[in-house]
Coordinates of C-alpha atoms and ligand atoms in Angstrom, one line a residue:
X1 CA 0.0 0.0 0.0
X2 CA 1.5 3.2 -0.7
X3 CA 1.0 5.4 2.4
X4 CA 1.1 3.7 5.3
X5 CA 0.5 5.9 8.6
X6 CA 1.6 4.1 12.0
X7 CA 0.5 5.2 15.3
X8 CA 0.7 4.1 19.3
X9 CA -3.0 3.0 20.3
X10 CA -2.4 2.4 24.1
X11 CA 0.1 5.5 26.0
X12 CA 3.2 5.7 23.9
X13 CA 6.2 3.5 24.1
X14 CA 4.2 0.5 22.1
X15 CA 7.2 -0.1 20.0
X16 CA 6.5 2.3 16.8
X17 CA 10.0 3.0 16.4
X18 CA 10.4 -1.5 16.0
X19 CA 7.5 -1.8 13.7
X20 CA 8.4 1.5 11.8
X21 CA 12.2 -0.1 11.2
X22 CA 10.7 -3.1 9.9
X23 CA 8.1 -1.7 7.7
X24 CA 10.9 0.1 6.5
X25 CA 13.5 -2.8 5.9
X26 CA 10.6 -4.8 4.7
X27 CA 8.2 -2.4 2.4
X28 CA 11.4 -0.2 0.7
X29 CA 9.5 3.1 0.9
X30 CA 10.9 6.1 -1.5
X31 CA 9.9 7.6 2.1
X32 CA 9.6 7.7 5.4
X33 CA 8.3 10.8 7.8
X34 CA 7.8 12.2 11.3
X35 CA 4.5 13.2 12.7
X36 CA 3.9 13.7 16.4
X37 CA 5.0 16.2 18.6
X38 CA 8.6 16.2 18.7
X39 CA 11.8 15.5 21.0
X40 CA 9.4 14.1 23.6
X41 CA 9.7 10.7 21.9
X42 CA 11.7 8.1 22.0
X43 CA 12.0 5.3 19.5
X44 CA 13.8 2.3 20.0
X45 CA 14.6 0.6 17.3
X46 CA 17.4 -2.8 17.4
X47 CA 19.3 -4.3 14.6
X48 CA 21.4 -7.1 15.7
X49 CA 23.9 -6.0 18.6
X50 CA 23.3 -2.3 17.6
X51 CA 20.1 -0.2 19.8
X52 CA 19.3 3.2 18.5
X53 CA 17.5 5.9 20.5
X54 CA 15.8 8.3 18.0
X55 CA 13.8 11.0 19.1
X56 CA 13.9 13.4 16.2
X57 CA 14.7 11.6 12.8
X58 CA 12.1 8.7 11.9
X59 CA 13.1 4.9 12.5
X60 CA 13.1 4.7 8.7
X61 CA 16.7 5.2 9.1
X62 CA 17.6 1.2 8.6
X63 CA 16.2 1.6 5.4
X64 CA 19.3 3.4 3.6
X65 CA 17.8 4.3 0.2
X66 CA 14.5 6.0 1.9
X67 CA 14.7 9.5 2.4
X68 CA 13.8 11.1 6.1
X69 CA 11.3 13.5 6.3
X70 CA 9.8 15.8 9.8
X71 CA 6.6 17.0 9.0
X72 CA 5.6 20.9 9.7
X73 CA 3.2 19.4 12.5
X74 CA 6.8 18.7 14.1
X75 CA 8.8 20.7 17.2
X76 CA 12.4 20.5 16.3
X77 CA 14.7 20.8 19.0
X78 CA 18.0 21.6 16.7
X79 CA 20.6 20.5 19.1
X80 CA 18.8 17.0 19.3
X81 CA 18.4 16.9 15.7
X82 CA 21.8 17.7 14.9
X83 CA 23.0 15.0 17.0
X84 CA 21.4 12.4 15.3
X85 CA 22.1 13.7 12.0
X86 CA 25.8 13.6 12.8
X87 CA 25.9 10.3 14.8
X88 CA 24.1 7.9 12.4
X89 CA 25.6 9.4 9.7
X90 CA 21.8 11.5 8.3
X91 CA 23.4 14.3 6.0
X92 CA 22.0 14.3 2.9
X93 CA 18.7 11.7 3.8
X94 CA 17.2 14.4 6.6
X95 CA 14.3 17.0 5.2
X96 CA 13.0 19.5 7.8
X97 CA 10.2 21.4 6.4
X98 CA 10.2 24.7 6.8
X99 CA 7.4 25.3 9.2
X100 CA 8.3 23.5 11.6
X101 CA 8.0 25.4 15.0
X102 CA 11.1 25.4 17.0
X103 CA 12.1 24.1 20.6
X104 CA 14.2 27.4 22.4
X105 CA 16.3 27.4 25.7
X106 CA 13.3 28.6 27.5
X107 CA 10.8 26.4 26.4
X108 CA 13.1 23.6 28.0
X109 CA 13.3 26.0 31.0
X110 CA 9.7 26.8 31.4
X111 CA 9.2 22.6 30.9
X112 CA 11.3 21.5 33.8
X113 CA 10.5 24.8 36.1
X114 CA 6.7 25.1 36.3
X115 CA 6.0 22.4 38.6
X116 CA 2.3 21.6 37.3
X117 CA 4.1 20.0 34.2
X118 CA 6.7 18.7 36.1
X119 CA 5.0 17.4 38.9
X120 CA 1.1 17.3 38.2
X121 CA 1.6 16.3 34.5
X122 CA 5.0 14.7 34.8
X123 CA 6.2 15.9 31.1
X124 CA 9.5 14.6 29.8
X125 CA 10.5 18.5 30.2
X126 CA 12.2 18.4 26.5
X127 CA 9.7 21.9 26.2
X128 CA 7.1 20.5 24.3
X129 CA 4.4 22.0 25.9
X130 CA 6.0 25.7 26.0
X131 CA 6.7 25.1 22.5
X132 CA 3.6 24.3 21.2
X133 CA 2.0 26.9 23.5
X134 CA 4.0 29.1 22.3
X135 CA 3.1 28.5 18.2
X136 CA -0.8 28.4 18.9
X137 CA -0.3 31.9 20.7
X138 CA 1.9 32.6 17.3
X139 CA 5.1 33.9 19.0
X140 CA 7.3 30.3 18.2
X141 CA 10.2 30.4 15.4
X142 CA 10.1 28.2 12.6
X143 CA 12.3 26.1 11.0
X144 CA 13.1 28.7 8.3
X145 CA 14.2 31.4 11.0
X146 CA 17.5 29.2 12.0
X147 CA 20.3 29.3 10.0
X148 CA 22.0 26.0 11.3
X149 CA 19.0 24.0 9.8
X150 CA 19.3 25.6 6.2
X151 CA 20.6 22.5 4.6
X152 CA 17.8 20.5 5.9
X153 CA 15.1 22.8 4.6
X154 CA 12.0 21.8 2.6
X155 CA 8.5 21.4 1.5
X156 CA 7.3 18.1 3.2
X157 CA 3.9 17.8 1.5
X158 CA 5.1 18.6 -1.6
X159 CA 8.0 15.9 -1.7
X160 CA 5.6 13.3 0.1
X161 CA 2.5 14.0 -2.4
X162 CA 5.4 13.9 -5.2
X163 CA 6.6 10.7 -4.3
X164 CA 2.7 8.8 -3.8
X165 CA 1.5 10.4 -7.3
X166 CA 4.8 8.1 -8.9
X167 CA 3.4 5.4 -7.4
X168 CA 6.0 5.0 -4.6
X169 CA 5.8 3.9 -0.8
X170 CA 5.2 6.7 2.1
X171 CA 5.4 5.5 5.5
X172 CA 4.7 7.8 7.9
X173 CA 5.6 7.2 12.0
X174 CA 3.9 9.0 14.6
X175 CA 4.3 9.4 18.2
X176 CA 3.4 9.1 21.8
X177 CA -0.2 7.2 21.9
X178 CA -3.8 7.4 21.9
X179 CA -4.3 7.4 26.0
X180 CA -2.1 10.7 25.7
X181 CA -3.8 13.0 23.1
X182 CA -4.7 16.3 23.8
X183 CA -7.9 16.3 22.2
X184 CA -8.7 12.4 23.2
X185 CA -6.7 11.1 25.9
X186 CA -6.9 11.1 30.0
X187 CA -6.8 15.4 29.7
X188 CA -5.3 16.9 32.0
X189 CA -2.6 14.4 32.0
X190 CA -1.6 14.4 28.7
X191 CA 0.6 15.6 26.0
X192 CA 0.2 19.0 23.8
X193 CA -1.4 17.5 21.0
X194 CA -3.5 15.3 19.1
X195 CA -1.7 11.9 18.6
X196 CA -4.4 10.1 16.6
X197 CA -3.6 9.1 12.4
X198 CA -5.6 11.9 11.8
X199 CA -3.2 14.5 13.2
X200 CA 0.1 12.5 12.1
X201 CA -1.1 12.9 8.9
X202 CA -1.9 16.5 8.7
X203 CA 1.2 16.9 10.4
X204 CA 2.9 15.6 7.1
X205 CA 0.7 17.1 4.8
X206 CA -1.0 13.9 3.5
X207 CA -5.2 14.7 2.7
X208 CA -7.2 12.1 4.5
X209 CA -8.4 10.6 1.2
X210 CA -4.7 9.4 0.2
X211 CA -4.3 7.8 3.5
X212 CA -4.4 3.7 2.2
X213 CA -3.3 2.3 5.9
X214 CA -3.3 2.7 9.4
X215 CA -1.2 0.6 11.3
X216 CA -2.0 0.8 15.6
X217 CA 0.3 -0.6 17.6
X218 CA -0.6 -2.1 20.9
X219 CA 1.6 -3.5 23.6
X220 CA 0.6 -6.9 25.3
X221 CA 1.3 -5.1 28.4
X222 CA 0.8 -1.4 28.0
X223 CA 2.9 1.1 30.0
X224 CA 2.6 4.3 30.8
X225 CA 4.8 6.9 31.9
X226 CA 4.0 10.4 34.0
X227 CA 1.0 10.8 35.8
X228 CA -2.6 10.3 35.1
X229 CA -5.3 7.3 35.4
X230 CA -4.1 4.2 34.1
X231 CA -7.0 1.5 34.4
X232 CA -5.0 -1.9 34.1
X233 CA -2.2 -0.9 35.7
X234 CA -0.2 -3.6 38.0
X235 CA 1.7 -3.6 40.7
X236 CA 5.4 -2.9 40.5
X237 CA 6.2 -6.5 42.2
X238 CA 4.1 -8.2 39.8
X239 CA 5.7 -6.6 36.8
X240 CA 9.1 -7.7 38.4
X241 CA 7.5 -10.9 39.0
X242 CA 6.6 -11.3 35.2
X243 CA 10.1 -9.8 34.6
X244 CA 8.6 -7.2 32.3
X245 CA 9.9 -3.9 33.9
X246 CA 10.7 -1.3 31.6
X247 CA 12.6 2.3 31.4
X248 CA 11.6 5.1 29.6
X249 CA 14.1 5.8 26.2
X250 CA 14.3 10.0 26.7
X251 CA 13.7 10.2 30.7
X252 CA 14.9 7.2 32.0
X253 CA 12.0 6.8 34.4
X254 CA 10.4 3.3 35.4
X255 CA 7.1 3.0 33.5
X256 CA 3.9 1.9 34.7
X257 CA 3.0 -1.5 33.8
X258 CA -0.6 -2.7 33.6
X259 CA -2.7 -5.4 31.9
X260 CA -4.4 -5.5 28.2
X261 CA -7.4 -3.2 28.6
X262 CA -9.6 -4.1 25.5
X263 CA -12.1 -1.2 25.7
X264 CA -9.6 1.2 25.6
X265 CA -8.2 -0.8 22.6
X266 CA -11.6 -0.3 20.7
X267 CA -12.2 3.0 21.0
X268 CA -8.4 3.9 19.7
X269 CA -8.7 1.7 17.4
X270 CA -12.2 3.3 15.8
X271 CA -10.4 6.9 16.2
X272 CA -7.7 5.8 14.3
X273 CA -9.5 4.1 12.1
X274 CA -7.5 1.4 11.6
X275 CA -6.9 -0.5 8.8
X276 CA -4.4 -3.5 10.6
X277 CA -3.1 -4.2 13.9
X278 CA 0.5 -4.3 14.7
X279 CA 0.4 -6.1 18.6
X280 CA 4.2 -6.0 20.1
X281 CA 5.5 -8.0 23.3
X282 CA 4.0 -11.4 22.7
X283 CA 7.3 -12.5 24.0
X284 CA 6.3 -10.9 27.4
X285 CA 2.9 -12.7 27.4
X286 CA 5.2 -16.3 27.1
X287 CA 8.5 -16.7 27.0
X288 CA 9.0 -19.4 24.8
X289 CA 7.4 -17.1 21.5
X290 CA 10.5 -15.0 21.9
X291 CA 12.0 -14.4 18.2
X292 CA 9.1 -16.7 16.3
X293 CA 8.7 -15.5 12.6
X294 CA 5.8 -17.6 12.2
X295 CA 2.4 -17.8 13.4
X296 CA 2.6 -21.5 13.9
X297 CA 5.4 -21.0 16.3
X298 CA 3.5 -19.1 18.6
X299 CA 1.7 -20.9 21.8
X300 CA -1.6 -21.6 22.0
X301 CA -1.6 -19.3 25.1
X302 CA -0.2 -16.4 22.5
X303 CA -2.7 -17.3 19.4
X304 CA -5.4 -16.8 22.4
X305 CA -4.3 -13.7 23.1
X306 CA -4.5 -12.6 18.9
X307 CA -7.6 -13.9 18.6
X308 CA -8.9 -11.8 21.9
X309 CA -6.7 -8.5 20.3
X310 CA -9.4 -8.9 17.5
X311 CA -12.5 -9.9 18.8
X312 CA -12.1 -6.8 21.1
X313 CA -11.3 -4.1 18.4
X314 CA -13.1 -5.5 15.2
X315 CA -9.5 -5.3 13.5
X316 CA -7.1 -8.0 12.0
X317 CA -3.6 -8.4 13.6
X318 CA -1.0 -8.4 10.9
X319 CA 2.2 -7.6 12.7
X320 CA 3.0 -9.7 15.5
X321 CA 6.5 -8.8 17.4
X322 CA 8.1 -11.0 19.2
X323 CA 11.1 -9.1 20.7
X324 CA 12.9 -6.3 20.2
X325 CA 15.0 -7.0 17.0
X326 CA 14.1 -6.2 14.0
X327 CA 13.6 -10.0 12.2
X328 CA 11.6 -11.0 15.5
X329 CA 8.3 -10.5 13.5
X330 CA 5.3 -12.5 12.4
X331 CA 4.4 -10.5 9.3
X332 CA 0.6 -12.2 8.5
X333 CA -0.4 -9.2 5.7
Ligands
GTP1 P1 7.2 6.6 21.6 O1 7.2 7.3 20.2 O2 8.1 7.3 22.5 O3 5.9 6.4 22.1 O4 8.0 5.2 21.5 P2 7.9 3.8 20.7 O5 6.5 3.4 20.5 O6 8.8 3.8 19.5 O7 8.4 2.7 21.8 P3 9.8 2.7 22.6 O8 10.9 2.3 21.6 O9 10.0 3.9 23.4 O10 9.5 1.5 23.6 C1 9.3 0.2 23.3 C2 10.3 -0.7 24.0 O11 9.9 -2.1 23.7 C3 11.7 -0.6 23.4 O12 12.6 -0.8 24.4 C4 11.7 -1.7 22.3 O13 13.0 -2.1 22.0 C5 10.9 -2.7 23.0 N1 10.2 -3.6 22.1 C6 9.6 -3.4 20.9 N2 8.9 -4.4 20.4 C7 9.1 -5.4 21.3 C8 8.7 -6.8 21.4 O14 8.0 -7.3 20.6 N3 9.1 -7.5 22.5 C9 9.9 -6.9 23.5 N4 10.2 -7.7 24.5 N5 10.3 -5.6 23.5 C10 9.9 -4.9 22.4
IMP2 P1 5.1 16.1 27.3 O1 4.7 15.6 26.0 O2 6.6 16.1 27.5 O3 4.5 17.5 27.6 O4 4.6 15.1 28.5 C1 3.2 15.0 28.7 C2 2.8 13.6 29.1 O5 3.0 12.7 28.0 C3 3.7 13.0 30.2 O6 2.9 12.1 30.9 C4 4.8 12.2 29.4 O7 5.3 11.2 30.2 C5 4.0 11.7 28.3 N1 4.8 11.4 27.0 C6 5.2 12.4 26.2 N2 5.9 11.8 25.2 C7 5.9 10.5 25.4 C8 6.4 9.3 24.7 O8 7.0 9.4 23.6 N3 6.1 8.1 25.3 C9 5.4 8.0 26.4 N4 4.9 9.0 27.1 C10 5.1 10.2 26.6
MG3 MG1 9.2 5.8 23.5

């Protein structure tokens, strides 16, 4: 399918940045590009012994031939982009567009200083927030106002739009999840923006008629991190227990672990309107499906759990990842 928009359906941290990385490896697109908010988020994304920890540039970077794209819906922080440009190697692939609002000193400042976000909220104080208060109150710099980003500058849509009209793959990676969006999620304790596919594709200029996919991800045992209600959370013990404790990629901080809540599941995946589910962590669910590339493989325990996945939301599961590593996928499309 030629545009492909992936987004988190449970509270960020499903494993986008793994299923992105695949898609990418797997699909060749001409194209791969950043919606979401911005530095906030942190994709992981593991081939072989190597673990990269992306928060601006899209996970599309395995794929060498595709070219990486940030949507004007983005916050750039240049410092963090910057970075990854130089330490994977990016010049030349990276396109900013031109619009996108920018992340100053003081946004971080105001982030990490007011202590409603900090402690009510419990933001990842990378100024997010202050940012994107800053651009709906129309004070915020763009993209085109920064002369260390001048190489990087273009026009997203145009390229994107360009590239779908030839015929060629887009895949498009958002961020954070459906449980935090602005507009849907557990408000107050949220992020400063829509997450749904919606938004990640206006974010990269793509019309909702030539969006062909939507991809949700869900984790077998969602997480959360920051405040706010989480209804299937578990106890820290029994996570430990499990041995399925895990640390957030930007902050560091333990997230919350809780149980497969299938209402919540259904209503993100409607909002999304999905078209396919991506489900990560079977491996978490039963150790023994760690790494299976096959459905067969799986336990019956595991198949259960599929078949629940999509009684509960109405929606096939197609992806099916079964660790961290990029091969250790059940591709079913
Ligand atoms: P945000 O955009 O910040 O919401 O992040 P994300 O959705 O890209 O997820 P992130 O990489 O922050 O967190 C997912 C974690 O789970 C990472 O440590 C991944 O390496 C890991 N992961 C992804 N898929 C699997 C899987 O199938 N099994 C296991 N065990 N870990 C996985
Ligand atoms: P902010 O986006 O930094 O303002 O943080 C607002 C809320 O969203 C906090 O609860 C954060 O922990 C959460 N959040 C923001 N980005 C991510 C993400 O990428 N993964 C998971 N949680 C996130
Ligand atoms: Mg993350």
């Amino acid at each position: 399918m030629p545009s492909i928009i992936v987004v988190g359906g449970f509270f960020g941290d499903e494993g986008k940045g793994k299923i992105v990385a695949y898609l990418a490896s797997h699909d060749k697109p001409r194209v791969v590009a950043r919606g979401g908010v911005g530095p906030n988020a942190g994709h992981t994304v593991v081939v072989g012994d190597k673990e990269y920890a992306l928060r601006m540039v899209p996970s599309g970077i395995v794929y060498e031939p595709a070219r990486l794209l940030i949507g004007a819906g983005v916050l750039v922080d240049p410092a963090v982009l910057l970075h990854e440009v130089q330490s994977f190697g990016l010049k030349g692939r990276v396109g900013i567009d031109w619009r996108c609002a920018i992340i100053e000193d003081r946004h971080i400042e105001e982030d990490r200083k007011d202590s409603e976000l900090r402690y009510k909220i419990g933001t990842t104080g990378t100024g997010c927030g202050p940012a994107n208060a800053d651009r709906a109150l129309r004070k915020a710099k763009q993209a085109k106002d920064r002369e260390e980003l001048k190489e990087f500058l273009c026009d997203v849509p145009l390229e994107i739009n360009r590239t779908l009209d030839q015929g060629d793959i887009v895949l498009v990676e958002g961020t954070q999840g459906f449980g935090i969006s602005l507009l849907y999620g557990t408000y107050p304790f949220v992020t400063s923006k829509d997450t749904t596919a919606s938004q990640i594709a206006a974010d990269v200029g793509i019309g909702p008629t030539r969006v062909d996919d939507v991809v949700v991800v869900f984790k077998a045992f969602p997480t959360r991190v920051g405040e706010g209600p989480f209804n299937t959370q578990i106890e820290d013990q029994e996570a430990e227990k499990l041995d399925i404790v895990e640390y957030g990629t930007v902050t560091g901080r333990k997230r919350r672990i809780g149980t497969w809540d299938g209402k919540m599941a259904a209503y993100s995946a409607m909002i999304n309107g999905a078209t396919m589910i991506a489900l990560s962590g079977v491996d978490k669910l039963d150790h023994s499906c760690r790494g299976a590339t096959t459905y067969e493989e799986l336990s019956p325990k595991v198949k259960d759990f599929v078949a629940m996945v999509e009684h509960d939301t109405g929606v096939a599961v197609k992806l099916i990842s079964t660790g961290p590593e990029l091969s250790e996928i059940i591709d079913l499309r």
